[in-house]
Short mmCIF file of C-alpha atoms and ligand atoms in Angstrom, two decimals:
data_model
loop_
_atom_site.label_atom_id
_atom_site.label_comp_id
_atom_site.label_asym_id
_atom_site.label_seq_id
_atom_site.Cartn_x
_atom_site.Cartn_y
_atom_site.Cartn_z
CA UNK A 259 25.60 -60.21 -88.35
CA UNK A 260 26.14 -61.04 -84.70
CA UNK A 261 25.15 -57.86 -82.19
CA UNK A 262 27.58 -55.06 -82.02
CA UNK A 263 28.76 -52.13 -80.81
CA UNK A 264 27.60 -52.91 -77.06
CA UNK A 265 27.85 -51.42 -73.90
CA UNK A 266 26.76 -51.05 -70.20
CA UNK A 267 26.26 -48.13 -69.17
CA UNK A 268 25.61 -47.51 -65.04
CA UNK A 269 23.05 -44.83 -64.70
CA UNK A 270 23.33 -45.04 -60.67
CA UNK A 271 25.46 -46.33 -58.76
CA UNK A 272 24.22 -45.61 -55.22
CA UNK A 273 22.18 -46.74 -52.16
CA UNK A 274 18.96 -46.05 -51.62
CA UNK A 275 18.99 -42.75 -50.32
CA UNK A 276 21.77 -41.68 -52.86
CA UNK A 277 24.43 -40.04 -52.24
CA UNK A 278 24.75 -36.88 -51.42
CA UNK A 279 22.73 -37.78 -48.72
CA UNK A 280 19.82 -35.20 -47.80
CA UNK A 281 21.23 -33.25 -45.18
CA UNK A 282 24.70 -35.16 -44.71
CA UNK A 283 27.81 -32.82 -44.69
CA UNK A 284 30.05 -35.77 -43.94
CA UNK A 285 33.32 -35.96 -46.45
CA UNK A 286 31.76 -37.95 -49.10
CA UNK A 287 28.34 -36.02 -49.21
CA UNK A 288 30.80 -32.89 -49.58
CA UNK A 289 33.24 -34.55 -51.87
CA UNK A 290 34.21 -32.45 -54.67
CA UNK A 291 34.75 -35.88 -56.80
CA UNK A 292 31.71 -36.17 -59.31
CA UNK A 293 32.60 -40.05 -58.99
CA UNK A 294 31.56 -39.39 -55.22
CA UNK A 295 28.06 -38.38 -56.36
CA UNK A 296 25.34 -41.59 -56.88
CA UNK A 297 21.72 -41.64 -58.46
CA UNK A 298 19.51 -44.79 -56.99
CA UNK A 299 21.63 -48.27 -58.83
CA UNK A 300 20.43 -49.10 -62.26
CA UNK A 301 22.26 -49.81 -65.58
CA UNK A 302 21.23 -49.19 -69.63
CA UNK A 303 22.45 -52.08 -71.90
CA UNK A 304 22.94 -50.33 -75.63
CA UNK A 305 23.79 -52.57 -78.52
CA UNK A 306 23.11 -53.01 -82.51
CA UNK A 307 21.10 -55.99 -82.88
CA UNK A 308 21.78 -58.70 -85.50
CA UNK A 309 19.18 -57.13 -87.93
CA UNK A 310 21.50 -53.70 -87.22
CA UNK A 311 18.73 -52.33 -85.06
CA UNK A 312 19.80 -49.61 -82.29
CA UNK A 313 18.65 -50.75 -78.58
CA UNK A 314 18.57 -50.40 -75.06
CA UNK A 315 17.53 -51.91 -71.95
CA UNK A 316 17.40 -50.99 -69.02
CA UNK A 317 18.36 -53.22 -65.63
CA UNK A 318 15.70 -51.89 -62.97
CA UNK A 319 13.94 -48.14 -63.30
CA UNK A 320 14.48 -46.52 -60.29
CA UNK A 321 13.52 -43.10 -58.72
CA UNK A 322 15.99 -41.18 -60.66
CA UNK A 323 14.91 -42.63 -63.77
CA UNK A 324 14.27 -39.56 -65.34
CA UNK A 325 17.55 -37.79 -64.63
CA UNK A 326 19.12 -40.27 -65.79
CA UNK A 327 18.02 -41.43 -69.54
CA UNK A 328 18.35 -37.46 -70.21
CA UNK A 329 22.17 -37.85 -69.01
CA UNK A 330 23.14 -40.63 -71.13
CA UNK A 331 20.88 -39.76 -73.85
CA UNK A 332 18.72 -42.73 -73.60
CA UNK A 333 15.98 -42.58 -76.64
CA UNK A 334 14.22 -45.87 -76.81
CA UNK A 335 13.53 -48.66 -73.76
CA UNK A 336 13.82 -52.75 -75.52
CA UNK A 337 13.10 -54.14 -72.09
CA UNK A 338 13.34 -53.52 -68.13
CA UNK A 339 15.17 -56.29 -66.27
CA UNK A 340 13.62 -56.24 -62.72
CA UNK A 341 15.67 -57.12 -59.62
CA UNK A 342 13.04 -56.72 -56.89
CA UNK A 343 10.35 -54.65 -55.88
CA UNK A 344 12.22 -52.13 -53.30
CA UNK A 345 11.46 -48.26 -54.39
CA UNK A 346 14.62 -47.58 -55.32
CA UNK A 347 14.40 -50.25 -58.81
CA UNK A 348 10.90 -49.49 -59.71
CA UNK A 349 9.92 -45.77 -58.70
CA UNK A 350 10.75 -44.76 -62.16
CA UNK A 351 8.16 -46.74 -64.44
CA UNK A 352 6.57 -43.58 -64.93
CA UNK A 353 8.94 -42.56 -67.37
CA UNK A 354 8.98 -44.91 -69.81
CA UNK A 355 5.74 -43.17 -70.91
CA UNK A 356 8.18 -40.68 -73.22
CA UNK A 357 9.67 -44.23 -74.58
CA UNK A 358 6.03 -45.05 -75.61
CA UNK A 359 5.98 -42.16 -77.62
CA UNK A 360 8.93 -42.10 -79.08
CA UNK A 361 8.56 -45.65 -80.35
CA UNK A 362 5.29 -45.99 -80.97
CA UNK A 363 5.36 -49.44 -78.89
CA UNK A 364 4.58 -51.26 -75.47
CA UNK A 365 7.74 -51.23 -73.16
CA UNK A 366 8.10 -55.13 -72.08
CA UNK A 367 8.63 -55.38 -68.51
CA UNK A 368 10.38 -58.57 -66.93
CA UNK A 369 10.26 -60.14 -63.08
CA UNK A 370 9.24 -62.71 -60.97
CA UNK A 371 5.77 -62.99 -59.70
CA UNK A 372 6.45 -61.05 -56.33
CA UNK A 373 7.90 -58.36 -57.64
CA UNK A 374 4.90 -57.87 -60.57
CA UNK A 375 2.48 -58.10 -57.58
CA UNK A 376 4.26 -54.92 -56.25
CA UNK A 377 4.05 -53.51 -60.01
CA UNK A 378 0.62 -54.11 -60.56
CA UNK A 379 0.04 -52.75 -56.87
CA UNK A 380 1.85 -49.28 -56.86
CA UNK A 381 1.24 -48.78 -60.30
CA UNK A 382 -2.58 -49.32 -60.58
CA UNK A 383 -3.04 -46.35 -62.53
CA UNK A 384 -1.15 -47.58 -65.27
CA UNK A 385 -2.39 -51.44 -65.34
CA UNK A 386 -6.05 -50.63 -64.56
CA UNK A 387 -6.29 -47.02 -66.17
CA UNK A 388 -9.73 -47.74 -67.03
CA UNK A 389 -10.42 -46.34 -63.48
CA UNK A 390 -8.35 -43.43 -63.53
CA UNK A 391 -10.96 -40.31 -62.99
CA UNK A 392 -9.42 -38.63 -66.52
CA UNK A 393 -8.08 -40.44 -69.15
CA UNK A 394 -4.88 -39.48 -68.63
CA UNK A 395 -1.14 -40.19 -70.00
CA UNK A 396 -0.09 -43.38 -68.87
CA UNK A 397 2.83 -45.73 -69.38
CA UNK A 398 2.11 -49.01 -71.65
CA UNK A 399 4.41 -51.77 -70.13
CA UNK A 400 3.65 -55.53 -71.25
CA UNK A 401 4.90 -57.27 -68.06
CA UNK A 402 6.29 -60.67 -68.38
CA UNK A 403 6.56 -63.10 -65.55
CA UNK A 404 9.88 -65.23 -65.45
CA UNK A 405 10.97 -67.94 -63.13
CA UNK A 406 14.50 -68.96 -62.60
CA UNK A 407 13.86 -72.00 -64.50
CA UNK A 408 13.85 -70.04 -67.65
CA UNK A 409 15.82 -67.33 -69.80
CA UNK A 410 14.58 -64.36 -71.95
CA UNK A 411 15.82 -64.43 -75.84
CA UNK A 412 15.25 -61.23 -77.65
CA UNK A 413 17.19 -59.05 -80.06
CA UNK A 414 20.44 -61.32 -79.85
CA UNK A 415 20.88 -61.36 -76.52
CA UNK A 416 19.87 -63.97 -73.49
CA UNK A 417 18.72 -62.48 -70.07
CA UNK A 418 18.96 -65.85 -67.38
CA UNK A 419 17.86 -64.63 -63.87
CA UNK A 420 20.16 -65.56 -60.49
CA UNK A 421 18.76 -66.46 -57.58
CA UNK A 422 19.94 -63.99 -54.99
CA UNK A 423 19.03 -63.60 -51.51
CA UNK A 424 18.75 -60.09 -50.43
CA UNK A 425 18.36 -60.77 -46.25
CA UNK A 426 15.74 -63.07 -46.46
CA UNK A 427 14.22 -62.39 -49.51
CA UNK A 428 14.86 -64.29 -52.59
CA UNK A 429 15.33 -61.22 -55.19
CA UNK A 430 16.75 -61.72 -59.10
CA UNK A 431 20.30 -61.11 -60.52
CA UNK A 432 20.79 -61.37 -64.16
CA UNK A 433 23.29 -62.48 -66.65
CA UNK A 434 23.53 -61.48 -69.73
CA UNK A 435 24.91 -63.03 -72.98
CA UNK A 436 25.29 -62.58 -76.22
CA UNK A 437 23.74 -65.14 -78.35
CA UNK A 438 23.27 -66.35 -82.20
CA UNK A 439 20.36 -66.70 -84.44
CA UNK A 440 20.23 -70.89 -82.48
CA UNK A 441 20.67 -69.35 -78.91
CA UNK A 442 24.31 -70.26 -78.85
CA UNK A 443 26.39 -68.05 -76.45
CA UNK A 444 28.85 -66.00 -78.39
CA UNK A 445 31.17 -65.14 -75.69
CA UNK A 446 34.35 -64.11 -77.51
CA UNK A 447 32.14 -61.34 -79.25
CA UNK A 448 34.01 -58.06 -78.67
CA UNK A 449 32.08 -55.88 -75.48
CA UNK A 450 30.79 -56.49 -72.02
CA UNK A 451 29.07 -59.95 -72.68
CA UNK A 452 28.62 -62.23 -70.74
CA UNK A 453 28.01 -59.53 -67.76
CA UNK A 454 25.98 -60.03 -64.48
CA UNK A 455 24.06 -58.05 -62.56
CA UNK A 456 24.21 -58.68 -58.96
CA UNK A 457 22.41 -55.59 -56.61
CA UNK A 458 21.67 -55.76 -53.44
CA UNK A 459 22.31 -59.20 -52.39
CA UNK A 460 23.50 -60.37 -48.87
CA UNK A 461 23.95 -64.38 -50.11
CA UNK A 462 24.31 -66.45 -53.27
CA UNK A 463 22.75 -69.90 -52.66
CA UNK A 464 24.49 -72.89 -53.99
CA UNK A 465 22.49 -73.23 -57.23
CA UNK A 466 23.32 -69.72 -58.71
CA UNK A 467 27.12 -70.24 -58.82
CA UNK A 468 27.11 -71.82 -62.07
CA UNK A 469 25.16 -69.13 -63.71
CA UNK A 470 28.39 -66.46 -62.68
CA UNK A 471 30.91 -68.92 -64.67
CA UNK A 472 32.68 -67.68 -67.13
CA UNK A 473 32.01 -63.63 -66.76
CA UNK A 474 33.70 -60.86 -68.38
CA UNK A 475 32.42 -58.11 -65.89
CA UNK A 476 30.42 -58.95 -62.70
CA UNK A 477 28.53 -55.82 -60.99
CA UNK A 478 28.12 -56.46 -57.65
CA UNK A 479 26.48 -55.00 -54.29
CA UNK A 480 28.61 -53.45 -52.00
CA UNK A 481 26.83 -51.15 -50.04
CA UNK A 482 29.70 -50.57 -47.04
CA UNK A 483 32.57 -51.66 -45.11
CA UNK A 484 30.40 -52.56 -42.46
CA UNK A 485 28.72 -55.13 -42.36
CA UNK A 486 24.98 -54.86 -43.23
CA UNK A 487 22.32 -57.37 -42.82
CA UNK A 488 20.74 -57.21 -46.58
CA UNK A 489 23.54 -56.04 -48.71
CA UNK A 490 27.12 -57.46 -49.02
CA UNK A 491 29.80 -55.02 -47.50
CA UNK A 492 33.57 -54.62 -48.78
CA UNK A 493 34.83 -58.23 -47.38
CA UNK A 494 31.94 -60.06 -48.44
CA UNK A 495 31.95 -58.38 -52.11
CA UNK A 496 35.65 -59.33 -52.34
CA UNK A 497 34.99 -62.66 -51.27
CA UNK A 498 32.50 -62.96 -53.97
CA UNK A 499 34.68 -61.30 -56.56
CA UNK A 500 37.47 -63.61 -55.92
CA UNK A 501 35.30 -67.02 -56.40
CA UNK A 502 33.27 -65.22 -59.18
CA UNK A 503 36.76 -64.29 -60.87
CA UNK A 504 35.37 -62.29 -63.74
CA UNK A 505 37.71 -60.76 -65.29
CA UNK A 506 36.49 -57.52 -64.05
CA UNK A 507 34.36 -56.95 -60.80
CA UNK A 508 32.35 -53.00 -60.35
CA UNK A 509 31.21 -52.41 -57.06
CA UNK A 510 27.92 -50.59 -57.48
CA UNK A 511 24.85 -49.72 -54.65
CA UNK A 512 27.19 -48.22 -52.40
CA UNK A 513 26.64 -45.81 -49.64
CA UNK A 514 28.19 -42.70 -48.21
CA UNK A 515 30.59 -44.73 -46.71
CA UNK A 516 32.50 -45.13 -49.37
CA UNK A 517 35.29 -42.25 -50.84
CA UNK A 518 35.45 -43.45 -54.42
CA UNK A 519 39.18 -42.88 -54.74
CA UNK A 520 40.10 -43.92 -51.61
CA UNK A 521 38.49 -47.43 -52.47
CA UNK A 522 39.33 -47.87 -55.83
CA UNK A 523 43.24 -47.17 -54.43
CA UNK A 524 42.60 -50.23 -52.06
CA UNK A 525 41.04 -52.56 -54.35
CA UNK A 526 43.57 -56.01 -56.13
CA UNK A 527 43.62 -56.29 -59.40
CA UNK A 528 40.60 -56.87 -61.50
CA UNK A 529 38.08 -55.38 -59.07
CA UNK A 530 36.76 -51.72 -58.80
CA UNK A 531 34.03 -49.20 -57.67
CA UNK A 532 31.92 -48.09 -60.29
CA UNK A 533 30.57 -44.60 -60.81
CA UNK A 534 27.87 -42.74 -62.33
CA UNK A 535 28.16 -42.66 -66.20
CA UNK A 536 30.86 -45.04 -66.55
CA UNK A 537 30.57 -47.17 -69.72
CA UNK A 538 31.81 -50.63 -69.90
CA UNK A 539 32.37 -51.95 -73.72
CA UNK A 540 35.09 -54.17 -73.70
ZN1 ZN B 220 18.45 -51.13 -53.63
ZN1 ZN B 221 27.14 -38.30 -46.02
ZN1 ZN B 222 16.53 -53.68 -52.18
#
């Protein structure tokens, strides 16, 4: 039985700081639009598996962690996909301590080797807890280190990493497709696949193209209409969208400079500014 019953879910769909803003009383911080309001950017994959097994994954575990698996009812964690080290993807690891109970299992953690560095820095309570003071109640997350050479098969689906360059600093995207029992993509499954993940990203170099062929829905940084020196802003995301030309685009990581209606009323065809909660199955 190939995977069913998928869907992407985006827990946050803001900048950094979030949105409200701390202190802002500018239109969007005031909006009266929930779509207005953004946790830190990060995204649940839920699916049946071929053996008819419930999962999810999540893409990054930011700050707002938390908040968010209790609003979408998130009960079990299959994997973290890690963009990049920045606090607002990993400031949530934390949590995943409640998945370890729940399921009885280690949560497998994948990223390149810079941002596991950061892991194993910040989190040196959980990955050396043998100095911790007091045994205490840590998180138990396997990491796994990938390269961009290589792909992740698990549970019917195949995570490949993008090269993306976030200013200067080469950071992951991630595609994701649906695959059978020989690792064939199985791309006119019903649902989201194949879906990438592209956050905070200010270039694609040359070699990462390919890997956005062929895309049902692309989620893509765009943090502004002004320009910004390590995210995309509105023309640059179009740009993108158009030579991506996935058959639908979600602008996600975006800042208080952006009125969700307003944008989503400006926007061609195909190409829109995700929100908080939204679930894309189809
Ligand atoms: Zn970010
Ligand atoms: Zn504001
Ligand atoms: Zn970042």
């Amino acid at each position: 039985m190939p995977l069913s019953e998928a869907s992407v879910i985006l827990l946050g769909t803001g900048t950094s700081s979030g949105v409200p803003v701390l202190g802002c009383d500018c239109s969007v911080c005031t909006s009266s639009d929930p779509r207005d309001q953004r946790l830190r950017t990060s995204a649940a994959l839920r699916f049946q598996d071929p053996d008819g097994h419930f999962r999810e994954m999540l893409i990054d575990c930011g700050p707002d962690l938390r908040h968010q698996a209790l609003r979408a009812g998130l009960r079990r964690c299959d994997g973290i996909f890690v963009t990049h080290h920045h606090v607002d993807h990993i400031y949530g690891l934390d949590e995943v301590r409640r998945f370890n109970a729940l399921m009885q299992e280690p949560v497998d953690l994948f990223a390149e080797e810079r941002t596991l560095d950061a892991i194993h820095r910040v989190y040196r309570h959980i990955f050396d807890a043998a100095k911790n003071l007091n045994p205490s109640f840590v998180a138990h997350v396997r990491t796994h280190r990938v390269t961009t050479d290589g792909s992740i098969s698990r549970m019917g689906i195949r995570a490949t990493p993008i090269r993306l360059l976030h200013g200067k600093m080469p950071i992951l995207g991630w595609r994701f497709d649906a695959v059978d029992a020989a690792g064939a993509a199985l791309n006119d499954l019903p649902g989201p696949f194949p879906f990438a993940w592209c956050t905070d990203c200010s270039a694609i170099p040359p070699e990462s193209w390919p890997r956005l062929e062929g895309l049902r829905h692309l989620f893509l940084d765009m943090l502004r209409p002004r320009r910004h020196p390590t995210h995309f802003c509105l023309d640059e995301s179009l740009a993108v969208a158009e030579q991506v030309a996935a058959k639908q685009t979600w602008f996600i990581h975006m800042s208080h400079d952006v009125a969700h209606a307003a944008l989503e009323a400006s926007l061609p065809t195909g190409v829109a500014p995700g929100h908080d909660g939204l679930v894309v199955s189809g």
